[in-house]
Backbone as a ProteinNet text record, in pm:
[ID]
protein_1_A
[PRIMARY]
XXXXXXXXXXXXXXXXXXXXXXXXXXXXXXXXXXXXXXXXXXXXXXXXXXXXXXXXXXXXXXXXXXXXXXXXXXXXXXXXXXXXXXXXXXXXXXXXXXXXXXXXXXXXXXXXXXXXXXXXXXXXXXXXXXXXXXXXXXXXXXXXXXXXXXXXXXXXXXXXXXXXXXXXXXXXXXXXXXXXXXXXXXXXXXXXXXXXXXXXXXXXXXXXXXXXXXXXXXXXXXXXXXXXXXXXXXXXXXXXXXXXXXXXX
[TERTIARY]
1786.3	1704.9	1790.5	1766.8	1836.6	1799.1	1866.4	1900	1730.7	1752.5	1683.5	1542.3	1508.4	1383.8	1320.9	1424.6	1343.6	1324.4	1394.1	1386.6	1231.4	1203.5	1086.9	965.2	972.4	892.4	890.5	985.9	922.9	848.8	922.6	852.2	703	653.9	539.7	432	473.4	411	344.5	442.8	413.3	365.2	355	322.8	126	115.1	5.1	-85.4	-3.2	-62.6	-60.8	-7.9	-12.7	-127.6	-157.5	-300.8	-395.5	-419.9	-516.7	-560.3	-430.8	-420.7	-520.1	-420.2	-508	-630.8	-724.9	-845.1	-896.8	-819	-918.9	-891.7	-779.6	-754.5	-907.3	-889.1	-973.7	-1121	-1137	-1280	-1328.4	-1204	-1254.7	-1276.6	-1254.5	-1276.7	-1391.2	-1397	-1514.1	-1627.3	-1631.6	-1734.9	-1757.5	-1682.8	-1709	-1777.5	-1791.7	-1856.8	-2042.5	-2039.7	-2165.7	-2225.2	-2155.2	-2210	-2123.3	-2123.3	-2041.5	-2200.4	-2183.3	-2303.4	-2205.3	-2316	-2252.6	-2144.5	-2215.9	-2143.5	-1995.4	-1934.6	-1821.1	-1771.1	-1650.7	-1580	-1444.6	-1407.1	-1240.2	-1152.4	-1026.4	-950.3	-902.8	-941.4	-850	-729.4	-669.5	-507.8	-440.4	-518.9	-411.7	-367.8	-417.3	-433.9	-253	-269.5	-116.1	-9.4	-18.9	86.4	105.8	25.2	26.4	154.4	95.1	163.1	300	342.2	481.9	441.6	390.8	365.9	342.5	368	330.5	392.5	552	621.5	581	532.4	528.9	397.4	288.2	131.3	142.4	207.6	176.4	253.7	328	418.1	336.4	205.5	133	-45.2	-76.6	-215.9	-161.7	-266	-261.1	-420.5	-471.5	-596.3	-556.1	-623.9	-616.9	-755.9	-888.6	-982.3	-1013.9	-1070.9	-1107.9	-1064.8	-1110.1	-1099.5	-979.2	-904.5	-745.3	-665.7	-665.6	-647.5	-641.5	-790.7	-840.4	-772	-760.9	-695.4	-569	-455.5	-331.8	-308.8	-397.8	-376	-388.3	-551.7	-567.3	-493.6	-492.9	-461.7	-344.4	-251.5	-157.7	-47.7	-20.2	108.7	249.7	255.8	395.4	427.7	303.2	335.5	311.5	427.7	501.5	421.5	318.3	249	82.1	36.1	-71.1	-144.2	-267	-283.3	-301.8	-329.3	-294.1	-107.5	-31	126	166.8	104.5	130	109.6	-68.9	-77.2	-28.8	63.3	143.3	258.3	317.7	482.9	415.6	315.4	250	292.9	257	186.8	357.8	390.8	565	619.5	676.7	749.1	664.2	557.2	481.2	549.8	557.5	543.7	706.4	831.5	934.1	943.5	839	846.3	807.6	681	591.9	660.1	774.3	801.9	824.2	768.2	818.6	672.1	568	453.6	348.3	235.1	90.5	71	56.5	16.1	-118.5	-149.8	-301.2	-305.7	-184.6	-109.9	-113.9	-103.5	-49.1	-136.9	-271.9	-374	-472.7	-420.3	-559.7	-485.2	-329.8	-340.3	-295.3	-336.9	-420.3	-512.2	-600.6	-729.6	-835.3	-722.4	-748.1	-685.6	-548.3	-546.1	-593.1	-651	-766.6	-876.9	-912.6	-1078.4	-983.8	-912.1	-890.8	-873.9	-771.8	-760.5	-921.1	-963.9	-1080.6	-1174.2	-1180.5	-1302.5	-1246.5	-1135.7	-1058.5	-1176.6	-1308.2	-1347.7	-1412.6	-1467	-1566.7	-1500.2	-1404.1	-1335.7	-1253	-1306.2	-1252.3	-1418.6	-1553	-1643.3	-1677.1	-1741.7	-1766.5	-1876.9	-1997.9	-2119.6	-2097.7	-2007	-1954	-1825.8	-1804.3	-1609.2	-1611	-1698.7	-1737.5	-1748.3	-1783.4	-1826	-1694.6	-1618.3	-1481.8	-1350.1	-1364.9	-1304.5	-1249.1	-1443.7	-1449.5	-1396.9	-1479.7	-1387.6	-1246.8	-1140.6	-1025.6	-985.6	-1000.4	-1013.9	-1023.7	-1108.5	-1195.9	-1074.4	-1028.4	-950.3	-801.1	-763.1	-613.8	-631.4	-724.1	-772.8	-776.8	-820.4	-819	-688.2	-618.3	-488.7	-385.9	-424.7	-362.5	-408.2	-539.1	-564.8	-528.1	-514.3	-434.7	-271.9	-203.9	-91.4	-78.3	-157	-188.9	-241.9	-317.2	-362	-295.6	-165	-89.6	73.7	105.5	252	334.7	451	478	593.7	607.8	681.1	796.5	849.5	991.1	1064.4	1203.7	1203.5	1153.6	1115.5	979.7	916.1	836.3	705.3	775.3	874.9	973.4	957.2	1005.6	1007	875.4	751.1	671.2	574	630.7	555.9	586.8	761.7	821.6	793.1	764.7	676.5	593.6	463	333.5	313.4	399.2	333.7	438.3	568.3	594.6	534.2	471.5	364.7	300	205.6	44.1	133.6	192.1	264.8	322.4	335	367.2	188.2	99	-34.8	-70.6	-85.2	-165.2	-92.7	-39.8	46.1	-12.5	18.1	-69.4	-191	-307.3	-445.7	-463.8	-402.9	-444.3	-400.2	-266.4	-199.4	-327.4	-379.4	-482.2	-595.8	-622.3	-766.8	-714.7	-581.3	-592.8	-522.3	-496.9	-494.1	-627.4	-750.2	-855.3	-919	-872.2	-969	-846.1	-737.9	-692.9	-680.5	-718.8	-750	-919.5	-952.9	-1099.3	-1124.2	-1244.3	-1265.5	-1321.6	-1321.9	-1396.4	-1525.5	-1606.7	-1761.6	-1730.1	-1700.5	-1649.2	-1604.3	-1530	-1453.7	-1580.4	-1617.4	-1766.5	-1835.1	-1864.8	-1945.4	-1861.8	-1746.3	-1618	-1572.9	-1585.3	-1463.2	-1545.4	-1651	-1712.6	-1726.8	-1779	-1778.5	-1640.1	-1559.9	-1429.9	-1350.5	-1346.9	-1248.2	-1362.2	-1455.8	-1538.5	-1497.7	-1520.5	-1475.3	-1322.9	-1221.7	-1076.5	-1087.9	-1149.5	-1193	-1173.5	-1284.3	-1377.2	-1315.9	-1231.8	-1145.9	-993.2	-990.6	-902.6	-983.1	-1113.1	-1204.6	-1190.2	-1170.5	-1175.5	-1241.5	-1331.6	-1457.1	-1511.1	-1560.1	-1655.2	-1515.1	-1358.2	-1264.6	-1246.1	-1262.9	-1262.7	-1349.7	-1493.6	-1590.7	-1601.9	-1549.6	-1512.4	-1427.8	-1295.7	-1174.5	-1193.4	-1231	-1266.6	-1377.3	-1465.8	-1582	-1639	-1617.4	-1662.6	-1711.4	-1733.6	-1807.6	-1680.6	-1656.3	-1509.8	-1445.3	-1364.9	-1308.9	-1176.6	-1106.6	-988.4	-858.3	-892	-773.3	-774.9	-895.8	-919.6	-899.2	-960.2	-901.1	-785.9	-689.9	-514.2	-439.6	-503.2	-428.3	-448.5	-559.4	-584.3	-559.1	-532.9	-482.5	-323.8	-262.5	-100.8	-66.6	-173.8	-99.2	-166.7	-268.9	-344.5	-262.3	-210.5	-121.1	-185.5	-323.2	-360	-468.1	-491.2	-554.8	-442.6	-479.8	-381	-366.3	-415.9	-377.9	-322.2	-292.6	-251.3	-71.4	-5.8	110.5	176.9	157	237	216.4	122.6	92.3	190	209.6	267.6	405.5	473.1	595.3	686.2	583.4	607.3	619.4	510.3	528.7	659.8	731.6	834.3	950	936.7	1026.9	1047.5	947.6	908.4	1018.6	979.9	993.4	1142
-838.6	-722.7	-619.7	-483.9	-369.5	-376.9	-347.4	-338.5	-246.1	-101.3	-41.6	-58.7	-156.1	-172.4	-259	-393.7	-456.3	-404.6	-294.5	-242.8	-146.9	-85.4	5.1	-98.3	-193.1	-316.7	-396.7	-357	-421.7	-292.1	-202	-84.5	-73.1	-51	-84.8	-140.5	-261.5	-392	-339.8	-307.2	-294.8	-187.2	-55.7	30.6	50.6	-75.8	-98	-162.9	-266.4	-354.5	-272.1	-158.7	-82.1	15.1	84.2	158.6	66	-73.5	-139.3	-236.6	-232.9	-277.6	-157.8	13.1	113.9	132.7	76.1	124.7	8.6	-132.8	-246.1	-194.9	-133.5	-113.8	14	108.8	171.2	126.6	70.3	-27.6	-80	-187.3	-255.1	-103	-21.5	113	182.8	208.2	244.3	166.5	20.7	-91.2	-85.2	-56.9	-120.5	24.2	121.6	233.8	228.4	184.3	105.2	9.5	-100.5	-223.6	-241.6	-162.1	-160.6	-49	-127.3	15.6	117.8	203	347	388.4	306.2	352.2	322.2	253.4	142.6	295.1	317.8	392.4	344.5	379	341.2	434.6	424.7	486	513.2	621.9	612.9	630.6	677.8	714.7	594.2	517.4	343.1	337.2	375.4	334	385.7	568.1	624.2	545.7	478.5	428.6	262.9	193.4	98.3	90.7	201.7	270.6	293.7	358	384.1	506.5	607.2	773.9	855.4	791.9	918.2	1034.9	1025.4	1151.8	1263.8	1180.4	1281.7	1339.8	1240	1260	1456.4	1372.1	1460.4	1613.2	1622.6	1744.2	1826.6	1763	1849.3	1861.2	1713.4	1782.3	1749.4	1812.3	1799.8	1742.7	1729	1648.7	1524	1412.4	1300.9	1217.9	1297.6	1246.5	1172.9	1084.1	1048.4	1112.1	1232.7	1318	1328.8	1404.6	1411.1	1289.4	1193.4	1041	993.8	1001.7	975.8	1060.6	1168.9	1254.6	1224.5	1178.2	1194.5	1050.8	932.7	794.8	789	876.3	854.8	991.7	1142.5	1233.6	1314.4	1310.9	1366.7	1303.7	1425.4	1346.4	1391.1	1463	1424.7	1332.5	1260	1117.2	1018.8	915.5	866.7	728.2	682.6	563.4	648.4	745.3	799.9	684.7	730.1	639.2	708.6	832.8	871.8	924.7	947.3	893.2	783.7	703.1	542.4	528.4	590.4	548.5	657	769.2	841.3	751.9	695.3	648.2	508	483.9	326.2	382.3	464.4	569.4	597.3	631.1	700.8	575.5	476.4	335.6	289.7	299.5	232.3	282.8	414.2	518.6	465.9	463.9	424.9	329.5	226.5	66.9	40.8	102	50.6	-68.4	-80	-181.6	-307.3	-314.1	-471.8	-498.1	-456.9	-477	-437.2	-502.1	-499.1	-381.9	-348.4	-189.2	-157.5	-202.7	-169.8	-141.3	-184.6	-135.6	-7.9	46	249.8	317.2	256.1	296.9	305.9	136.6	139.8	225.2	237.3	308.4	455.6	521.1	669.5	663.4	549.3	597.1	613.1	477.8	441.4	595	637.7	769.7	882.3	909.4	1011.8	990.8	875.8	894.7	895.9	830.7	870.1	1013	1111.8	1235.6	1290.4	1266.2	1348.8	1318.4	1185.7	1229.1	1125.4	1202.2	1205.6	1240.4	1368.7	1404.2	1284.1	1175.1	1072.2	1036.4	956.1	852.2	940.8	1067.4	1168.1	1171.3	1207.4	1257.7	1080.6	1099.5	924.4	883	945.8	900.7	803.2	842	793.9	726.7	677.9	631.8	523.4	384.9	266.4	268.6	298.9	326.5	288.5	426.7	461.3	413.2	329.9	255.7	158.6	79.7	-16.8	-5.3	69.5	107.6	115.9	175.9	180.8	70.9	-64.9	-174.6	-296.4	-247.9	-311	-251.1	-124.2	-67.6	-141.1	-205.8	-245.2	-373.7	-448	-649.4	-613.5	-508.1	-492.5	-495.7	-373.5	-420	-554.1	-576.2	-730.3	-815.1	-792.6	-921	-903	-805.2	-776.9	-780.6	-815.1	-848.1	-1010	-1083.8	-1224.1	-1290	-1218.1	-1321.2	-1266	-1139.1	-1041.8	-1045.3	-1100.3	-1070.3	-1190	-1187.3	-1300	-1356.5	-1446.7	-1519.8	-1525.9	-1386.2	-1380	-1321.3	-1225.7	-1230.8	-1061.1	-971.1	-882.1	-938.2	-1013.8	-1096.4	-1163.1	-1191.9	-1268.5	-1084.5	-1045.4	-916.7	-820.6	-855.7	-756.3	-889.3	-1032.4	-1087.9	-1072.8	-1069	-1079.4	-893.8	-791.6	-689.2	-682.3	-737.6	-769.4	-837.3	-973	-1050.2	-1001.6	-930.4	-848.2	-749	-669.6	-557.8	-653.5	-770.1	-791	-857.2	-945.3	-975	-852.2	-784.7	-690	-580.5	-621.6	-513.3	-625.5	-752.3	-844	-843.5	-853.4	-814	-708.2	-599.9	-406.1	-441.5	-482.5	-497.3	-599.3	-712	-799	-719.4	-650.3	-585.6	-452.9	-353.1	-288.7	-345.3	-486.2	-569.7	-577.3	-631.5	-649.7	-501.1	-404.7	-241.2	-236.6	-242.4	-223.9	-292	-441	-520.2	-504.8	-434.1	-377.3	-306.6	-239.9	-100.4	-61.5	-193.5	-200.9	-272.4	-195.6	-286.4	-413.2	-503.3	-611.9	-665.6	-582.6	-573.4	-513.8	-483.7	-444.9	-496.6	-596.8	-690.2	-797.7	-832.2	-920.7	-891.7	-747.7	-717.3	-678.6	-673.8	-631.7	-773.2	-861.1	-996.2	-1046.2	-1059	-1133.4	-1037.7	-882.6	-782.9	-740.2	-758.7	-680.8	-817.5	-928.6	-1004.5	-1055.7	-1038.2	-1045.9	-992.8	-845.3	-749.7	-709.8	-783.4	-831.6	-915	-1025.9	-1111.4	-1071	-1000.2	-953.7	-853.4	-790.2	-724.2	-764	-869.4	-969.8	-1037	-1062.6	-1118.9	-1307.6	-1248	-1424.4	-1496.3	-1414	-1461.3	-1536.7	-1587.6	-1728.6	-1815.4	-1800.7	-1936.4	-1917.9	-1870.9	-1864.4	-1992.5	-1957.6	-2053.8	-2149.2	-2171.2	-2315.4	-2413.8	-2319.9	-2407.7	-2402.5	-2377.9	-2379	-2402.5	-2436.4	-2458.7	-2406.3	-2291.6	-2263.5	-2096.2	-2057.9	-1934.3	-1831.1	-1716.7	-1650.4	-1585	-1638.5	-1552.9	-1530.5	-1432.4	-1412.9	-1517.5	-1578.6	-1697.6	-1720.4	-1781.7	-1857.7	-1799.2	-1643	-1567.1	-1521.7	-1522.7	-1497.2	-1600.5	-1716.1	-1827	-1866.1	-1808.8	-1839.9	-1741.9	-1641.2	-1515.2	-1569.8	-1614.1	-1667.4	-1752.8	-1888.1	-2015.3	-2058.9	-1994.6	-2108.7	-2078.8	-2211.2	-2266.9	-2239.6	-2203.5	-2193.6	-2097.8	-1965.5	-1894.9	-1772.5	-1704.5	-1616.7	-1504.6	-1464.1	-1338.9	-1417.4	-1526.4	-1518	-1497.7	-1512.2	-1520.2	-1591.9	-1725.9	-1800.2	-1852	-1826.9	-1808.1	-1735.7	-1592.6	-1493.3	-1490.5	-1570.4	-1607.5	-1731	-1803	-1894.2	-1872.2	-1772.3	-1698.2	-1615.2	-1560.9	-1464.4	-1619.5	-1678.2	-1783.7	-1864.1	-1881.7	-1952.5	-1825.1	-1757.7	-1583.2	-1589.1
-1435.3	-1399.9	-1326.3	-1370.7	-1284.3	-1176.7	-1057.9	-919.4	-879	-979.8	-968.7	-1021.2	-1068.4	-1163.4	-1053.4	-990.6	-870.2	-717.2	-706	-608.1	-600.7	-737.5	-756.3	-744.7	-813.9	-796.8	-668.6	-568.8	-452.3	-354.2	-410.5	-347.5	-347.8	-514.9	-546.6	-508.7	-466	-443.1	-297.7	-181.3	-30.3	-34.2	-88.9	-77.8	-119.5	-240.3	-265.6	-159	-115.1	-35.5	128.5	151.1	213	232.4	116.2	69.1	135.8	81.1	144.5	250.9	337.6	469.9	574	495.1	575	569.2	459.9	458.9	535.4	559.2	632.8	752.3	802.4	957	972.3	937.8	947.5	946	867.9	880.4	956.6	1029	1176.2	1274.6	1243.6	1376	1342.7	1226.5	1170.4	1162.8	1176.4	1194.4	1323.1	1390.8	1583.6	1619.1	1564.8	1623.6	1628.1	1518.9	1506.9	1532.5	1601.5	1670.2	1824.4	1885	2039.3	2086	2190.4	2276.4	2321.7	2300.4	2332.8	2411.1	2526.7	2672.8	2687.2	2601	2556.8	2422.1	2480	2391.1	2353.2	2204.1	2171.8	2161.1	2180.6	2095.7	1995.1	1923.1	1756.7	1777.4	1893.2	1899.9	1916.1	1934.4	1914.5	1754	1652.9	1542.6	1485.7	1574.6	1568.3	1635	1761.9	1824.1	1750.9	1676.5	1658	1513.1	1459.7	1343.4	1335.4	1471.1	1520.4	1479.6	1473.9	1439.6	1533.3	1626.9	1792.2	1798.8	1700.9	1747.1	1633.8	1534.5	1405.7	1406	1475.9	1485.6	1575.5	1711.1	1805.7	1810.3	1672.7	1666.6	1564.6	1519.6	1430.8	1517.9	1573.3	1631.6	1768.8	1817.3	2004.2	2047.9	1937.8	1948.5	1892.4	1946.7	1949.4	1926.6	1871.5	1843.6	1710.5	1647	1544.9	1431.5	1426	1285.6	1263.2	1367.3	1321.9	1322.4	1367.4	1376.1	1182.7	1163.9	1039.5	933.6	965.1	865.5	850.1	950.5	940	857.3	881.2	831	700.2	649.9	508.7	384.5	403.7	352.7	354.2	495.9	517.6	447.9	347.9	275.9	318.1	430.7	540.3	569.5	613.7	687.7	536.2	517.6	371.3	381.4	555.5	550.5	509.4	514.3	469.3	345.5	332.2	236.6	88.6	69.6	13.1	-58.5	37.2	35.5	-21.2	12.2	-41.2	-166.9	-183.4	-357.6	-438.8	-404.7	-456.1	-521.8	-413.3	-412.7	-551.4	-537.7	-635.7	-743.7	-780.1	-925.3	-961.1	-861.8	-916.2	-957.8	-832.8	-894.3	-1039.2	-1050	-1152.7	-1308	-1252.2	-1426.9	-1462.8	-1362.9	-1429.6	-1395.1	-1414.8	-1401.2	-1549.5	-1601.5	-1721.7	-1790	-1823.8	-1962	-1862	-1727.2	-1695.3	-1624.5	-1644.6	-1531.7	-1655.3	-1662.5	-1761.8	-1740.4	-1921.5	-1941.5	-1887.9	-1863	-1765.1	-1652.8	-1598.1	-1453	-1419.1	-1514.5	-1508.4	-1538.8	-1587.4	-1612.6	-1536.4	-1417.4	-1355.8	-1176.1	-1202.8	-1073.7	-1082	-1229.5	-1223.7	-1142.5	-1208.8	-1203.8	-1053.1	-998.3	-831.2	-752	-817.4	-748	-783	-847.9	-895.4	-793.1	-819.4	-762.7	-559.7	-543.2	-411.6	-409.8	-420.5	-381.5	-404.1	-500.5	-598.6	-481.8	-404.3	-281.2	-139.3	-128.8	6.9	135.9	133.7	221.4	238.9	142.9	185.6	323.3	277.7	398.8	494.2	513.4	602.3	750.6	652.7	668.4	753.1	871.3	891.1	829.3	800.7	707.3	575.3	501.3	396.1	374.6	489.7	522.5	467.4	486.1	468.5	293.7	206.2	87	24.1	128.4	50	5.2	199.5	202	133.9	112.7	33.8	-124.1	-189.1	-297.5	-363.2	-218.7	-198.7	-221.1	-163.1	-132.5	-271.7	-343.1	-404.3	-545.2	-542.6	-664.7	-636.8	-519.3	-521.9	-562.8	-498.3	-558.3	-688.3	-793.5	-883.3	-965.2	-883.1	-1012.8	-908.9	-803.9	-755.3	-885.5	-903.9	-964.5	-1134	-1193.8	-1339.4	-1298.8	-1249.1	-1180.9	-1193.5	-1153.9	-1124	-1208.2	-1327.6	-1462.9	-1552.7	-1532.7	-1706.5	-1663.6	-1524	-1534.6	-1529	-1645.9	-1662	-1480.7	-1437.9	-1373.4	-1363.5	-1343.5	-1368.6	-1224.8	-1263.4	-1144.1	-1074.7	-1181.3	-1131.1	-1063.7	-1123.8	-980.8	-869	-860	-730.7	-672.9	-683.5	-630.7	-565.3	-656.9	-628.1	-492.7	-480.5	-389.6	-269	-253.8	-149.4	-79	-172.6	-100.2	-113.7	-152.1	-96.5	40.7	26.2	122.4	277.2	246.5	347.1	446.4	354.3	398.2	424.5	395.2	479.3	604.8	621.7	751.3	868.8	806.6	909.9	923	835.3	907.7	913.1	939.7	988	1190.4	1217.6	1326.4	1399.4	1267.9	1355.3	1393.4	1285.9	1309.5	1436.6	1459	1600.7	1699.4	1682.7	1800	1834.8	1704.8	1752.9	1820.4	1820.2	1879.4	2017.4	2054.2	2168.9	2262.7	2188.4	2281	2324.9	2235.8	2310.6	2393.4	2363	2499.2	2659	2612.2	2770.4	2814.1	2704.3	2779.6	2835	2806.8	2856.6	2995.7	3048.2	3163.2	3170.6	3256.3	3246.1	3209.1	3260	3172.9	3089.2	3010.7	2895.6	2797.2	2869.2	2772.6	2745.7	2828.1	2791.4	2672.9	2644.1	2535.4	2404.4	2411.6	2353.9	2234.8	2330.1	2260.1	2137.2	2107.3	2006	1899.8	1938.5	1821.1	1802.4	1856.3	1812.8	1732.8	1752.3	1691.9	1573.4	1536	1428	1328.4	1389.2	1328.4	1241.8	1324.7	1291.5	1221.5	1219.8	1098.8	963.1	951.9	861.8	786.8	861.1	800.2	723.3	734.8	704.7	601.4	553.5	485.7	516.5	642.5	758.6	783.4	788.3	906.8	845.5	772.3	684.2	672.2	632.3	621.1	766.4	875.1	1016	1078.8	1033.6	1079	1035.5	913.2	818.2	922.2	895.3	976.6	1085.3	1195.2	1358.2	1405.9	1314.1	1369.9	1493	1579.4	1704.4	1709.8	1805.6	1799.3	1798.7	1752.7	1776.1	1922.5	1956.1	2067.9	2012.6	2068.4	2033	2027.9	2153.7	2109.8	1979	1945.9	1819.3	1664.1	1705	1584.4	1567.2	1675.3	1659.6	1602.2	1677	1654.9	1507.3	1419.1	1251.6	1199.7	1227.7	1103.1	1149.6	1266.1	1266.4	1230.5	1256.4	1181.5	1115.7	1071.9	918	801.7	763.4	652.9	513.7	492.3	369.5	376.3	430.8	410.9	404.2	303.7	187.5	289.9	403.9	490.4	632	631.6	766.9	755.9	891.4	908.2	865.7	891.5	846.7	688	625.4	496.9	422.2	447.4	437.2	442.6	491.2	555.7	444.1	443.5	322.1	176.3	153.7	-22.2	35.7	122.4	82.8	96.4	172.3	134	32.8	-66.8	-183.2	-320	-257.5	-367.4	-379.9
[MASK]
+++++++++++++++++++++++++++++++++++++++++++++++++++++++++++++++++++++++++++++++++++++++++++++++++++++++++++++++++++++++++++++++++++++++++++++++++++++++++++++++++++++++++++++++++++++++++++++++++++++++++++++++++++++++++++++++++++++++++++++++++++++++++

C-alpha cells in the first residue's frame, strides 16, 4: 500500500470518528441543561479549553457563552477540529481514497455532509440541537458500519482502526476530563445534585449507561463511571478497549 493511500485512510478514519465524538460531547451539555435545576449553571467554555482551542477561540470571540462556544465546535471551518471541518477533511481523504474503501463510502459521506452544512442552524439553534446531533451520530455508525460488513481485512483496515480507535481514546479522556471541570468548578451543594445527572449523562453519551449497570451493578457515581469507560476490557468505547484494537492493528 502507498504511504499516501494509508496515511489518507488513517486520516479518514479519526477525523470521522471525530465528527462524532463532537456531537456526543455536545449532547452531554446540551442534555444537562435540561435536567440540572436552574439555579446550578455550566460552562460551555470548558468544552474550548478541554479542546486545547483557547488561543484560537479567544482571538475571534470575546464572548464565551453557549452560542459562540457551539458555533466555533460545530461550523467554524478555521478551526480544522470543527465538526463541520472534520467531515470536510472525511469527504476529501475519501474521494482520493475510492478504489481501496466500499463504493458506498463516497456516497454515503456526501450525503452525511450535505445534510450537515444544509442544516448546520439546527445544531446551532438549541431547540433543535438534540435531533441533529443525533442524526450526525446516527450518519457516522452508518458508514462505520458499511466499513465493517464491505471492507476487506487488509492493511487499509489496519490503518483506518488504528485512527478510529485513536481518536475515541483520546475524546473518551476530553468527555470525563469535561465531567470532572464541572463538578470543580462546582460548589458543594452542588455537587450533590450534580454527580448522578452529570456522570449519567457521560454515560449515555458514550452509549454506557445500560453496559454500565449490567457490569457494576450499583447506582452511578463517578468513581464508578471513570473507572468503566477506563478499564472495561470489553466494552467497545472504553480506554483500555481502545488501546488494545490499536495494539492488535
Amino acid at each position: 500500500m502507498l504511504s499516501r493511500v494509508a496515511e489518507r485512510l488513517y486520516w479518514s478514519a479519526r477525523y470521522l470518528e471525530r465528527v462524532e465524538n463532537i456531537a456526543r460531547l455536545l449532547n452531554v451539555y446540551d442534555e444537562l441543561l435540561y435536567d440540572l435545576p436552574r439555579d446550578i449553571r455550566i460552562s460551555w467554555y470548558n468544552l474550548i479549553e478541554i479542546n486545547g482551542s483557547v488561543i484560537d477561540y479567544t482571538s475571534k470571540y470575546k464572548d464565551h457563552g453557549e452560542r459562540n462556544v457551539v458555533k466555533y465546535l460545530l461550523s467554524d471551518m478555521d478551526n480544522p477540529s470543527s465538526l463541520l471541518a472534520s467531515l470536510n477533511m472525511v469527504r476529501e481523504n475519501i474521494r482520493t481514497s475510492r478504489d481501496v474503501v466500499p463504493e458506498e463510502m463516497w456516497e454515503q459521506i456526501n450525503e452525511l455532509n450535505i445534510y450537515a452544512k444544509k442544516h448546520i442552524q439546527l445544531g446551532i439553534n438549541r431547540s433543535d440541537r438534540h435531533v441533529y446531533l443525533n442524526d450526525i451520530i446516527e450518519g457516522c455508525q452508518k458508514v462505520i458500519g458499511l466499513l465493517a460488513n464491505a471492507m476487506r481485512r487488509d492493511a487499509g483496515w489496519s490503518f483506518i482502526i488504528l485512527g478510529r480507535y485513536l481518536e475515541r481514546a483520546d475524546m473518551n479522556t476530553r468527555i470525563l476530563d469535561s465531567a470532572v471541570s464541572i463538578m470543580n468548578q462546582s460548589s458543594e451543594e452542588e455537587r450533590l445534585h450534580l454527580e448522578q445527572v452529570l456522570w449519567s449523562k457521560v454515560l449515555k453519551s458514550q452509549s454506557a449507561y445500560l453496559n454500565y449497570r449490567r457490569t457494576m451493578r450499583a447506582s452511578v457515581t463517578g468513581e464508578d463511571a471513570a473507572t468503566f469507560l477506563l478499564m472495561d476490557e470489553f466494552f467497545p468505547r472504553s480506554q483500555t478497549f481502545c488501546l488494545t484494537q490499536i495494539k492488535i492493528a
